[in-house]
Amino acid sequence: MSVRRNVTSLVPALAAVFLLTAGCAGQEEAESGSESPTSSTTPHGYVEGAREAAEQQSRLLLGDPGSGDTRVLDLITGKVHDTARRPGVTALTTDGRFGYFHTADGTHVLDGGAWMVDHGDHVHYYRAKIQEVGKLPGGTGARVRSDAGVTVVTAADGKASVYPRAELEKGALGTPTRLPGTYAGAVVPYAEHLITLTGEGGGPARVAVLDRSGKQVAAPQAECVDPQGDAVTRRGLVLGCADGALLVHEDDGAFTAEKIPYDEDVPRPERATEFRHRPGSSTLTAPAGKDAVWVLDVTKGAWTRVETGPVVAANTAGEGAPLLVLETDGALHGYDLSAGKETTVTDPLLKDIPEAGSGGTTAPVIEVDRSRAYLNDPEGRRVHEIDYNDSLRVARTFDLDVRPSLMAETGR
């Protein structure tokens, strides 16, 4: 296994002021971390029970639906941590810290012990112990969305519950707030509010802005036909619709919704319905049928359809980085986003690619952070780390004792 060149040794939080940018300067003092600081000495960014580090502390959450085995791969140390078996798991999602293992009878929550806090002009990176949190109600089809204050579970029947984030961080689920009514899409925390879609009878859904108790406080004049998919970006919340996307944005307490339409009518099988992107980026990707990928530049408000080979998975770091596409040949292909042309292709990295949905299997995914991409190889029982800024060079390969059919990155 090759060594990642930019891996930095861990530095205890609060041990050095230079770990933080100028926005934190003058607010901190060195602390041993052995005792909780008093209110007069608490450094900026202090989190009880966690260590702060100078760089991103990424960990990969992994799951094998066949056996129920799960693991956490620490990308800083290379160590693999055993975690609880979860029989019947069908999907894995994350909010950047917690992993949500979805099963038919509920969603198991795992604290991956790695996260970041973005203060806008600077970022804090943390690591803590990996711990089990509990099981959220809501079976197949439940959608979990979070921000720094709350985690919201929207069940398949449209009912939603809000859980206090502070309780999850302590290792408990806490007592949820049940939201009134039912919703046509996931309830998404954004700008200290909850954004969702309402509507019944198959007609267009309408954007609704709720407070944290579920009371509607605003209703931007916007509709969304056949809503599918959502993503929070620095520019706002993106909602996938039949004719493109809606961008919901908050400015000084006022909420607006702007349509980002496709340039032409798009057949249903080729619509963007599930977005993937690097957290913090405003460039989204989604399959556009079997042989193309949609790239949505939220900043420009424009869609680009990139013609590729048969698509298995896609993602991008945005901001000048290539579009990464795993195709059915098992190779990773890099495409220039501005020209839409293939620029790089690797040797086949996956020899066998399971067909999603057959026998309960899931297709591989591509996770992307600021310097690396990660590709899971279920049949090969390994994960590839890709330097996408160096001609898709394989920087490291992690061999595992489970089939990592499910994968999600935390710490970003």
Short mmCIF file of N, CA, C and O in Angstrom, two decimals, residues 258-334:
data_model
loop_
_atom_site.label_atom_id
_atom_site.label_comp_id
_atom_site.label_asym_id
_atom_site.label_seq_id
_atom_site.Cartn_x
_atom_site.Cartn_y
_atom_site.Cartn_z
N GLU A 258 -35.43 29.81 -7.23
CA GLU A 258 -35.11 30.11 -8.63
C GLU A 258 -35.05 28.82 -9.44
O GLU A 258 -34.43 27.84 -9.03
N LYS A 259 -35.69 28.82 -10.59
CA LYS A 259 -35.67 27.64 -11.45
C LYS A 259 -34.38 27.61 -12.26
O LYS A 259 -33.93 28.62 -12.79
N ILE A 260 -33.76 26.43 -12.33
CA ILE A 260 -32.62 26.18 -13.23
C ILE A 260 -33.09 25.12 -14.21
O ILE A 260 -32.98 23.92 -13.95
N PRO A 261 -33.63 25.53 -15.36
CA PRO A 261 -34.26 24.55 -16.26
C PRO A 261 -33.24 23.83 -17.14
O PRO A 261 -32.14 24.34 -17.40
N TYR A 262 -33.62 22.65 -17.59
CA TYR A 262 -32.88 22.02 -18.67
C TYR A 262 -33.05 22.88 -19.93
O TYR A 262 -34.02 23.63 -20.06
N ASP A 263 -32.13 22.74 -20.86
CA ASP A 263 -32.24 23.50 -22.11
C ASP A 263 -33.28 22.91 -23.06
O ASP A 263 -33.66 23.54 -24.05
N GLU A 264 -33.72 21.69 -22.76
CA GLU A 264 -34.68 21.02 -23.64
C GLU A 264 -35.49 20.04 -22.82
O GLU A 264 -35.20 19.79 -21.64
N ASP A 265 -36.54 19.49 -23.43
CA ASP A 265 -37.32 18.46 -22.75
C ASP A 265 -36.45 17.22 -22.55
O ASP A 265 -35.79 16.75 -23.48
N VAL A 266 -36.47 16.69 -21.34
CA VAL A 266 -35.64 15.54 -21.00
C VAL A 266 -36.54 14.36 -20.65
O VAL A 266 -37.40 14.48 -19.77
N PRO A 267 -36.39 13.23 -21.33
CA PRO A 267 -37.21 12.05 -21.00
C PRO A 267 -37.01 11.65 -19.54
O PRO A 267 -35.92 11.82 -18.98
N ARG A 268 -38.03 11.11 -18.95
CA ARG A 268 -37.98 10.74 -17.54
C ARG A 268 -36.77 9.89 -17.18
O ARG A 268 -36.11 10.14 -16.16
N PRO A 269 -36.40 8.85 -17.96
CA PRO A 269 -35.25 8.02 -17.57
C PRO A 269 -33.92 8.77 -17.59
O PRO A 269 -32.93 8.27 -17.05
N GLU A 270 -33.89 9.95 -18.22
CA GLU A 270 -32.63 10.70 -18.33
C GLU A 270 -32.58 11.92 -17.41
O GLU A 270 -31.64 12.71 -17.49
N ARG A 271 -33.56 12.09 -16.55
CA ARG A 271 -33.57 13.22 -15.64
C ARG A 271 -32.59 12.99 -14.48
O ARG A 271 -32.28 11.86 -14.10
N ALA A 272 -32.11 14.09 -13.91
CA ALA A 272 -31.26 14.03 -12.72
C ALA A 272 -32.14 13.80 -11.50
O ALA A 272 -32.99 14.64 -11.17
N THR A 273 -31.96 12.67 -10.84
CA THR A 273 -32.82 12.33 -9.70
C THR A 273 -32.04 12.05 -8.43
O THR A 273 -32.64 11.92 -7.36
N GLU A 274 -30.73 11.95 -8.51
CA GLU A 274 -29.91 11.69 -7.33
C GLU A 274 -28.57 12.39 -7.52
O GLU A 274 -27.78 12.03 -8.38
N PHE A 275 -28.34 13.42 -6.70
CA PHE A 275 -27.14 14.24 -6.87
C PHE A 275 -25.99 13.74 -6.01
O PHE A 275 -26.18 13.28 -4.88
N ARG A 276 -24.77 13.86 -6.58
CA ARG A 276 -23.55 13.58 -5.82
C ARG A 276 -22.59 14.73 -6.08
O ARG A 276 -22.47 15.23 -7.20
N HIS A 277 -21.86 15.12 -5.02
CA HIS A 277 -20.90 16.21 -5.14
C HIS A 277 -19.96 16.20 -3.94
O HIS A 277 -20.17 15.45 -2.98
N ARG A 278 -18.93 17.01 -4.02
CA ARG A 278 -18.06 17.21 -2.87
C ARG A 278 -18.73 18.18 -1.91
O ARG A 278 -19.13 19.26 -2.33
N PRO A 279 -18.89 17.82 -0.65
CA PRO A 279 -19.47 18.77 0.30
C PRO A 279 -18.73 20.10 0.27
O PRO A 279 -17.51 20.15 0.29
N GLY A 280 -19.49 21.17 0.20
CA GLY A 280 -18.89 22.49 0.08
C GLY A 280 -18.80 22.99 -1.33
O GLY A 280 -18.62 24.18 -1.57
N SER A 281 -18.95 22.08 -2.29
CA SER A 281 -18.89 22.46 -3.70
C SER A 281 -20.27 22.84 -4.21
O SER A 281 -21.29 22.41 -3.67
N SER A 282 -20.31 23.65 -5.26
CA SER A 282 -21.58 24.01 -5.90
C SER A 282 -21.70 23.41 -7.29
O SER A 282 -22.42 23.91 -8.14
N THR A 283 -20.97 22.32 -7.52
CA THR A 283 -21.06 21.59 -8.77
C THR A 283 -21.60 20.20 -8.47
O THR A 283 -20.97 19.43 -7.75
N LEU A 284 -22.77 19.89 -9.02
CA LEU A 284 -23.44 18.62 -8.75
C LEU A 284 -23.39 17.71 -9.97
O LEU A 284 -23.35 18.18 -11.11
N THR A 285 -23.41 16.42 -9.72
CA THR A 285 -23.46 15.43 -10.80
C THR A 285 -24.65 14.50 -10.59
O THR A 285 -25.11 14.30 -9.46
N ALA A 286 -25.13 13.92 -11.69
CA ALA A 286 -26.21 12.94 -11.64
C ALA A 286 -26.20 12.17 -12.96
O ALA A 286 -25.92 12.76 -14.02
N PRO A 287 -26.49 10.88 -12.93
CA PRO A 287 -26.59 10.14 -14.19
C PRO A 287 -27.66 10.75 -15.09
O PRO A 287 -28.71 11.19 -14.63
N ALA A 288 -27.37 10.79 -16.40
CA ALA A 288 -28.34 11.27 -17.40
C ALA A 288 -28.68 10.10 -18.30
O ALA A 288 -28.32 10.06 -19.48
N GLY A 289 -29.36 9.11 -17.75
CA GLY A 289 -29.60 7.88 -18.48
C GLY A 289 -28.41 6.94 -18.33
O GLY A 289 -27.64 7.03 -17.38
N LYS A 290 -28.24 6.05 -19.30
CA LYS A 290 -27.21 5.02 -19.20
C LYS A 290 -25.83 5.47 -19.68
O LYS A 290 -24.82 4.91 -19.24
N ASP A 291 -25.76 6.44 -20.59
CA ASP A 291 -24.50 6.75 -21.25
C ASP A 291 -24.13 8.23 -21.19
O ASP A 291 -23.46 8.74 -22.08
N ALA A 292 -24.54 8.91 -20.15
CA ALA A 292 -24.21 10.33 -20.02
C ALA A 292 -24.36 10.74 -18.55
O ALA A 292 -24.97 10.03 -17.75
N VAL A 293 -23.78 11.90 -18.23
CA VAL A 293 -23.84 12.43 -16.87
C VAL A 293 -24.25 13.90 -16.93
O VAL A 293 -23.73 14.66 -17.76
N TRP A 294 -25.17 14.29 -16.07
CA TRP A 294 -25.50 15.69 -15.90
C TRP A 294 -24.52 16.34 -14.94
O TRP A 294 -24.20 15.78 -13.89
N VAL A 295 -24.07 17.53 -15.29
CA VAL A 295 -23.28 18.36 -14.38
C VAL A 295 -24.03 19.67 -14.22
O VAL A 295 -24.31 20.37 -15.19
N LEU A 296 -24.40 19.99 -12.98
CA LEU A 296 -25.12 21.21 -12.69
C LEU A 296 -24.20 22.19 -11.97
O LEU A 296 -23.76 21.93 -10.84
N ASP A 297 -23.87 23.29 -12.64
CA ASP A 297 -23.10 24.37 -12.03
C ASP A 297 -24.10 25.32 -11.38
O ASP A 297 -24.76 26.11 -12.05
N VAL A 298 -24.22 25.22 -10.06
CA VAL A 298 -25.22 26.01 -9.35
C VAL A 298 -24.89 27.49 -9.40
O VAL A 298 -25.78 28.34 -9.50
N THR A 299 -23.61 27.82 -9.36
CA THR A 299 -23.20 29.22 -9.40
C THR A 299 -23.62 29.88 -10.71
O THR A 299 -24.15 31.00 -10.72
N LYS A 300 -23.41 29.18 -11.82
CA LYS A 300 -23.79 29.71 -13.14
C LYS A 300 -25.25 29.46 -13.47
O LYS A 300 -25.78 30.07 -14.41
N GLY A 301 -25.89 28.57 -12.73
CA GLY A 301 -27.27 28.23 -13.03
C GLY A 301 -27.41 27.53 -14.36
O GLY A 301 -28.31 27.85 -15.14
N ALA A 302 -26.51 26.56 -14.63
CA ALA A 302 -26.50 25.93 -15.95
C ALA A 302 -26.23 24.44 -15.84
O ALA A 302 -25.42 23.98 -15.02
N TRP A 303 -26.93 23.68 -16.70
CA TRP A 303 -26.73 22.24 -16.84
C TRP A 303 -25.79 21.96 -18.01
O TRP A 303 -25.86 22.63 -19.04
N THR A 304 -24.95 20.93 -17.85
CA THR A 304 -24.14 20.42 -18.96
C THR A 304 -24.32 18.91 -19.01
O THR A 304 -24.19 18.22 -17.99
N ARG A 305 -24.64 18.41 -20.19
CA ARG A 305 -24.75 16.95 -20.37
C ARG A 305 -23.45 16.46 -20.99
O ARG A 305 -23.06 16.88 -22.09
N VAL A 306 -22.75 15.58 -20.27
CA VAL A 306 -21.47 15.03 -20.74
C VAL A 306 -21.70 13.62 -21.24
O VAL A 306 -22.13 12.74 -20.49
N GLU A 307 -21.45 13.42 -22.53
CA GLU A 307 -21.60 12.08 -23.12
C GLU A 307 -20.43 11.21 -22.69
O GLU A 307 -19.26 11.58 -22.85
N THR A 308 -20.72 10.06 -22.13
CA THR A 308 -19.71 9.15 -21.61
C THR A 308 -19.96 7.75 -22.16
O THR A 308 -20.82 7.55 -23.02
N GLY A 309 -19.23 6.78 -21.63
CA GLY A 309 -19.59 5.39 -21.86
C GLY A 309 -20.66 5.00 -20.87
O GLY A 309 -21.20 5.84 -20.14
N PRO A 310 -21.02 3.71 -20.80
CA PRO A 310 -22.05 3.26 -19.85
C PRO A 310 -21.67 3.60 -18.41
O PRO A 310 -20.62 3.20 -17.92
N VAL A 311 -22.52 4.34 -17.73
CA VAL A 311 -22.21 4.91 -16.42
C VAL A 311 -22.59 3.95 -15.28
O VAL A 311 -23.70 3.43 -15.25
N VAL A 312 -21.65 3.76 -14.35
CA VAL A 312 -21.93 3.05 -13.11
C VAL A 312 -22.02 4.04 -11.95
O VAL A 312 -22.92 3.97 -11.12
N ALA A 313 -21.08 4.99 -11.89
CA ALA A 313 -21.05 6.00 -10.83
C ALA A 313 -20.33 7.23 -11.35
O ALA A 313 -19.50 7.15 -12.27
N ALA A 314 -20.66 8.39 -10.77
CA ALA A 314 -20.02 9.64 -11.18
C ALA A 314 -19.95 10.60 -10.01
O ALA A 314 -20.77 10.55 -9.09
N ASN A 315 -18.95 11.49 -10.06
CA ASN A 315 -18.81 12.53 -9.04
C ASN A 315 -17.74 13.51 -9.50
O ASN A 315 -17.01 13.23 -10.46
N THR A 316 -17.65 14.64 -8.85
CA THR A 316 -16.59 15.60 -9.14
C THR A 316 -16.34 16.47 -7.92
O THR A 316 -17.24 16.69 -7.11
N ALA A 317 -15.10 16.95 -7.81
CA ALA A 317 -14.77 17.91 -6.76
C ALA A 317 -15.15 19.32 -7.16
O ALA A 317 -15.17 20.21 -6.32
N GLY A 318 -15.50 19.53 -8.43
CA GLY A 318 -15.87 20.84 -8.91
C GLY A 318 -14.68 21.77 -9.02
O GLY A 318 -13.52 21.37 -8.88
N GLU A 319 -14.93 23.05 -9.32
CA GLU A 319 -13.91 24.09 -9.30
C GLU A 319 -12.66 23.68 -10.07
O GLU A 319 -11.54 23.71 -9.57
N GLY A 320 -12.83 23.28 -11.31
CA GLY A 320 -11.71 22.94 -12.17
C GLY A 320 -11.26 21.50 -12.13
O GLY A 320 -10.39 21.10 -12.91
N ALA A 321 -11.80 20.71 -11.23
CA ALA A 321 -11.45 19.29 -11.14
C ALA A 321 -12.18 18.52 -12.24
O ALA A 321 -13.20 18.96 -12.76
N PRO A 322 -11.67 17.34 -12.61
CA PRO A 322 -12.34 16.56 -13.64
C PRO A 322 -13.63 15.92 -13.15
O PRO A 322 -13.83 15.72 -11.94
N LEU A 323 -14.50 15.61 -14.08
CA LEU A 323 -15.65 14.76 -13.81
C LEU A 323 -15.14 13.32 -13.79
O LEU A 323 -14.49 12.87 -14.74
N LEU A 324 -15.41 12.61 -12.70
CA LEU A 324 -14.97 11.22 -12.55
C LEU A 324 -16.14 10.29 -12.82
O LEU A 324 -17.20 10.44 -12.22
N VAL A 325 -15.93 9.34 -13.72
CA VAL A 325 -17.00 8.41 -14.09
C VAL A 325 -16.45 6.99 -14.07
O VAL A 325 -15.49 6.68 -14.79
N LEU A 326 -17.05 6.14 -13.25
CA LEU A 326 -16.77 4.71 -13.32
C LEU A 326 -17.70 4.14 -14.38
O LEU A 326 -18.92 4.29 -14.30
N GLU A 327 -17.11 3.50 -15.39
CA GLU A 327 -17.91 2.93 -16.47
C GLU A 327 -17.90 1.41 -16.40
O GLU A 327 -17.15 0.82 -15.60
N THR A 328 -18.71 0.77 -17.20
CA THR A 328 -18.88 -0.67 -17.09
C THR A 328 -17.64 -1.46 -17.51
O THR A 328 -17.60 -2.68 -17.30
N ASP A 329 -16.63 -0.80 -18.06
CA ASP A 329 -15.37 -1.48 -18.36
C ASP A 329 -14.51 -1.64 -17.11
O ASP A 329 -13.42 -2.21 -17.17
N GLY A 330 -14.99 -1.12 -15.96
CA GLY A 330 -14.25 -1.24 -14.72
C GLY A 330 -13.18 -0.19 -14.52
O GLY A 330 -12.50 -0.17 -13.49
N ALA A 331 -13.03 0.70 -15.50
CA ALA A 331 -12.02 1.76 -15.42
C ALA A 331 -12.65 3.06 -14.95
O ALA A 331 -13.86 3.29 -15.12
N LEU A 332 -11.82 3.91 -14.39
CA LEU A 332 -12.24 5.25 -14.00
C LEU A 332 -11.84 6.21 -15.11
O LEU A 332 -10.69 6.26 -15.54
N HIS A 333 -12.82 6.99 -15.58
CA HIS A 333 -12.60 7.91 -16.70
C HIS A 333 -12.69 9.34 -16.18
O HIS A 333 -13.57 9.67 -15.38
N GLY A 334 -11.78 10.19 -16.65
CA GLY A 334 -11.80 11.60 -16.29
C GLY A 334 -12.22 12.44 -17.49
O GLY A 334 -11.72 12.25 -18.60
#
